GROMACS .gro file of N, CA and C in nm:
model
  207
    1MET      N    1   3.536   6.202   1.299
    1MET     CA    2   3.471   6.328   1.282
    1MET      C    3   3.380   6.353   1.403
    2ILE      N    4   3.387   6.470   1.458
    2ILE     CA    5   3.304   6.509   1.570
    2ILE      C    6   3.212   6.620   1.523
    3LYS      N    7   3.084   6.604   1.555
    3LYS     CA    8   2.985   6.700   1.510
    3LYS      C    9   2.905   6.747   1.631
    4VAL      N   10   2.889   6.878   1.645
    4VAL     CA   11   2.807   6.934   1.752
    4VAL      C   12   2.664   6.936   1.701
    5VAL      N   13   2.577   6.864   1.772
    5VAL     CA   14   2.438   6.851   1.729
    5VAL      C   15   2.351   6.957   1.796
    6ARG      N   16   2.379   6.986   1.922
    6ARG     CA   17   2.299   7.082   1.996
    6ARG      C   18   2.388   7.173   2.078
    7GLY      N   19   2.341   7.291   2.103
    7GLY     CA   20   2.414   7.383   2.188
    7GLY      C   21   2.515   7.467   2.111
    8ASN      N   22   2.587   7.545   2.186
    8ASN     CA   23   2.686   7.634   2.129
    8ASN      C   24   2.811   7.628   2.218
    9PRO      N   25   2.891   7.521   2.204
    9PRO     CA   26   3.008   7.508   2.290
    9PRO      C   27   3.116   7.610   2.255
   10THR      N   28   3.191   7.647   2.356
   10THR     CA   29   3.303   7.738   2.335
   10THR      C   30   3.420   7.659   2.276
   11PRO      N   31   3.517   7.726   2.221
   11PRO     CA   32   3.635   7.654   2.172
   11PRO      C   33   3.705   7.575   2.283
   12GLU      N   34   3.702   7.628   2.406
   12GLU     CA   35   3.763   7.556   2.518
   12GLU      C   36   3.687   7.427   2.547
   13ASP      N   37   3.553   7.431   2.541
   13ASP     CA   38   3.473   7.311   2.562
   13ASP      C   39   3.505   7.205   2.457
   14LEU      N   40   3.513   7.247   2.333
   14LEU     CA   41   3.546   7.152   2.226
   14LEU      C   42   3.686   7.094   2.242
   15ALA      N   43   3.780   7.177   2.283
   15ALA     CA   44   3.917   7.129   2.303
   15ALA      C   45   3.922   7.027   2.417
   16ALA      N   46   3.847   7.052   2.524
   16ALA     CA   47   3.846   6.958   2.636
   16ALA      C   48   3.782   6.826   2.594
   17ALA      N   49   3.672   6.831   2.522
   17ALA     CA   50   3.606   6.708   2.477
   17ALA      C   51   3.696   6.630   2.382
   18LEU      N   52   3.762   6.699   2.292
   18LEU     CA   53   3.852   6.633   2.198
   18LEU      C   54   3.971   6.571   2.271
   19ALA      N   55   4.022   6.637   2.373
   19ALA     CA   56   4.134   6.582   2.450
   19ALA      C   57   4.094   6.452   2.519
   20VAL      N   58   3.973   6.446   2.571
   20VAL     CA   59   3.926   6.323   2.636
   20VAL      C   60   3.911   6.211   2.534
   21VAL      N   61   3.854   6.241   2.419
   21VAL     CA   62   3.835   6.139   2.316
   21VAL      C   63   3.970   6.087   2.267
   22ARG      N   64   4.064   6.176   2.246
   22ARG     CA   65   4.197   6.133   2.199
   22ARG      C   66   4.271   6.053   2.304
   23ALA      N   67   4.258   6.091   2.432
   23ALA     CA   68   4.324   6.016   2.539
   23ALA      C   69   4.266   5.875   2.549
   24ARG      N   70   4.134   5.861   2.537
   24ARG     CA   71   4.071   5.729   2.543
   24ARG      C   72   4.114   5.644   2.423
   25ALA      N   73   4.124   5.704   2.307
   25ALA     CA   74   4.167   5.630   2.188
   25ALA      C   75   4.311   5.585   2.203
   26ALA      N   76   4.397   5.671   2.256
   26ALA     CA   77   4.537   5.633   2.275
   26ALA      C   78   4.550   5.522   2.378
   27ALA      N   79   4.469   5.526   2.484
   27ALA     CA   80   4.475   5.421   2.586
   27ALA      C   81   4.427   5.288   2.530
   28ALA      N   82   4.327   5.291   2.444
   28ALA     CA   83   4.276   5.168   2.384
   28ALA      C   84   4.379   5.106   2.290
   29GLN      N   85   4.455   5.189   2.220
   29GLN     CA   86   4.557   5.138   2.129
   29GLN      C   87   4.679   5.087   2.205
   30ALA      N   88   4.700   5.134   2.327
   30ALA     CA   89   4.818   5.094   2.404
   30ALA      C   90   4.804   4.953   2.461
   31LEU      N   91   4.681   4.900   2.471
   31LEU     CA   92   4.662   4.765   2.522
   31LEU      C   93   4.710   4.662   2.421
   32PRO      N   94   4.771   4.553   2.467
   32PRO     CA   95   4.808   4.445   2.374
   32PRO      C   96   4.683   4.386   2.311
   33ALA      N   97   4.700   4.321   2.197
   33ALA     CA   98   4.586   4.272   2.120
   33ALA      C   99   4.503   4.169   2.195
   34GLY      N  100   4.566   4.079   2.271
   34GLY     CA  101   4.492   3.973   2.338
   34GLY      C  102   4.455   4.005   2.482
   35ALA      N  103   4.496   4.119   2.532
   35ALA     CA  104   4.471   4.151   2.673
   35ALA      C  105   4.326   4.197   2.693
   36PRO      N  106   4.263   4.149   2.802
   36PRO     CA  107   4.127   4.197   2.830
   36PRO      C  108   4.132   4.341   2.880
   37ALA      N  109   4.023   4.410   2.859
   37ALA     CA  110   4.015   4.549   2.906
   37ALA      C  111   4.011   4.550   3.059
   38PRO      N  112   4.073   4.649   3.123
   38PRO     CA  113   4.070   4.654   3.269
   38PRO      C  114   3.928   4.679   3.319
   39ARG      N  115   3.895   4.615   3.433
   39ARG     CA  116   3.762   4.631   3.492
   39ARG      C  117   3.759   4.751   3.583
   40ASP      N  118   3.649   4.819   3.580
   40ASP     CA  119   3.629   4.928   3.674
   40ASP      C  120   3.591   4.869   3.809
   41SER      N  121   3.625   4.938   3.915
   41SER     CA  122   3.596   4.886   4.048
   41SER      C  123   3.446   4.885   4.077
   42TRP      N  124   3.369   4.972   4.012
   42TRP     CA  125   3.226   4.974   4.040
   42TRP      C  126   3.157   4.850   3.989
   43SER      N  127   3.213   4.779   3.892
   43SER     CA  128   3.151   4.659   3.840
   43SER      C  129   3.203   4.532   3.907
   44ASP      N  130   3.288   4.545   4.006
   44ASP     CA  131   3.344   4.430   4.075
   44ASP      C  132   3.240   4.368   4.167
   45PRO      N  133   3.204   4.240   4.150
   45PRO     CA  134   3.103   4.178   4.236
   45PRO      C  135   3.146   4.172   4.382
   46ALA      N  136   3.275   4.170   4.410
   46ALA     CA  137   3.321   4.165   4.549
   46ALA      C  138   3.286   4.292   4.625
   47ARG      N  139   3.266   4.402   4.553
   47ARG     CA  140   3.227   4.526   4.620
   47ARG      C  141   3.088   4.512   4.681
   48ILE      N  142   3.000   4.445   4.610
   48ILE     CA  143   2.863   4.428   4.658
   48ILE      C  144   2.857   4.320   4.765
   49ALA      N  145   2.928   4.213   4.748
   49ALA     CA  146   2.921   4.100   4.840
   49ALA      C  147   3.029   4.108   4.946
   50GLY      N  148   3.076   4.226   4.979
   50GLY     CA  149   3.182   4.239   5.077
   50GLY      C  150   3.137   4.215   5.220
   51HIS      N  151   3.010   4.231   5.250
   51HIS     CA  152   2.962   4.208   5.387
   51HIS      C  153   2.892   4.074   5.394
   52ARG      N  154   2.888   4.020   5.513
   52ARG     CA  155   2.826   3.889   5.534
   52ARG      C  156   2.677   3.906   5.562
   53LEU      N  157   2.600   3.813   5.513
   53LEU     CA  158   2.457   3.810   5.540
   53LEU      C  159   2.432   3.743   5.674
   54PRO      N  160   2.318   3.771   5.738
   54PRO     CA  161   2.287   3.706   5.865
   54PRO      C  162   2.278   3.555   5.848
   55GLN      N  163   2.328   3.482   5.945
   55GLN     CA  164   2.323   3.337   5.943
   55GLN      C  165   2.189   3.290   5.998
   56PRO      N  166   2.140   3.176   5.950
   56PRO     CA  167   2.013   3.125   6.002
   56PRO      C  168   2.025   3.091   6.151
   57GLY      N  169   1.917   3.108   6.221
   57GLY     CA  170   1.915   3.076   6.363
   57GLY      C  171   1.784   3.123   6.423
   58PRO      N  172   1.769   3.103   6.554
   58PRO     CA  173   1.643   3.134   6.618
   58PRO      C  174   1.607   3.283   6.617
   59VAL      N  175   1.705   3.373   6.609
   59VAL     CA  176   1.675   3.516   6.609
   59VAL      C  177   1.717   3.583   6.479
   60SER      N  178   1.735   3.505   6.374
   60SER     CA  179   1.781   3.563   6.248
   60SER      C  180   1.679   3.656   6.187
   61TRP      N  181   1.550   3.638   6.216
   61TRP     CA  182   1.447   3.726   6.162
   61TRP      C  183   1.468   3.869   6.209
   62SER      N  184   1.525   3.888   6.329
   62SER     CA  185   1.544   4.024   6.380
   62SER      C  186   1.664   4.092   6.316
   63ARG      N  187   1.750   4.017   6.250
   63ARG     CA  188   1.869   4.076   6.187
   63ARG      C  189   1.853   4.093   6.037
   64THR      N  190   1.738   4.062   5.983
   64THR     CA  191   1.722   4.068   5.838
   64THR      C  192   1.705   4.209   5.785
   65TYR      N  193   1.657   4.300   5.869
   65TYR     CA  194   1.633   4.435   5.820
   65TYR      C  195   1.736   4.535   5.869
   66TRP      N  196   1.773   4.531   5.992
   66TRP     CA  197   1.864   4.631   6.050
   66TRP      C  198   2.008   4.592   6.028
   67PRO      N  199   2.082   4.664   5.941
   67PRO     CA  200   2.220   4.627   5.913
   67PRO      C  201   2.314   4.645   6.030
   68GLY      N  202   2.285   4.732   6.124
   68GLY     CA  203   2.375   4.755   6.236
   68GLY      C  204   2.352   4.662   6.352
   69ALA      N  205   2.251   4.579   6.349
   69ALA     CA  206   2.217   4.493   6.463
   69ALA      C  207   2.299   4.368   6.464
   0.00000   0.00000   0.00000
């Protein structure tokens, strides 16, 4: 059951929202029972750790702030 709590959506707005909810429900049912849910790319740790950090050395202090140096 979907209930509009606030606002005054048009029938087109309600149809679009319902289409999204139904598509997500159908996609969730299409997964096998034991399969893990697919990960979004934004939560992938490799995205954050894709660049190398400065290595220790005599001038490493100058490379700690400026990413282009």
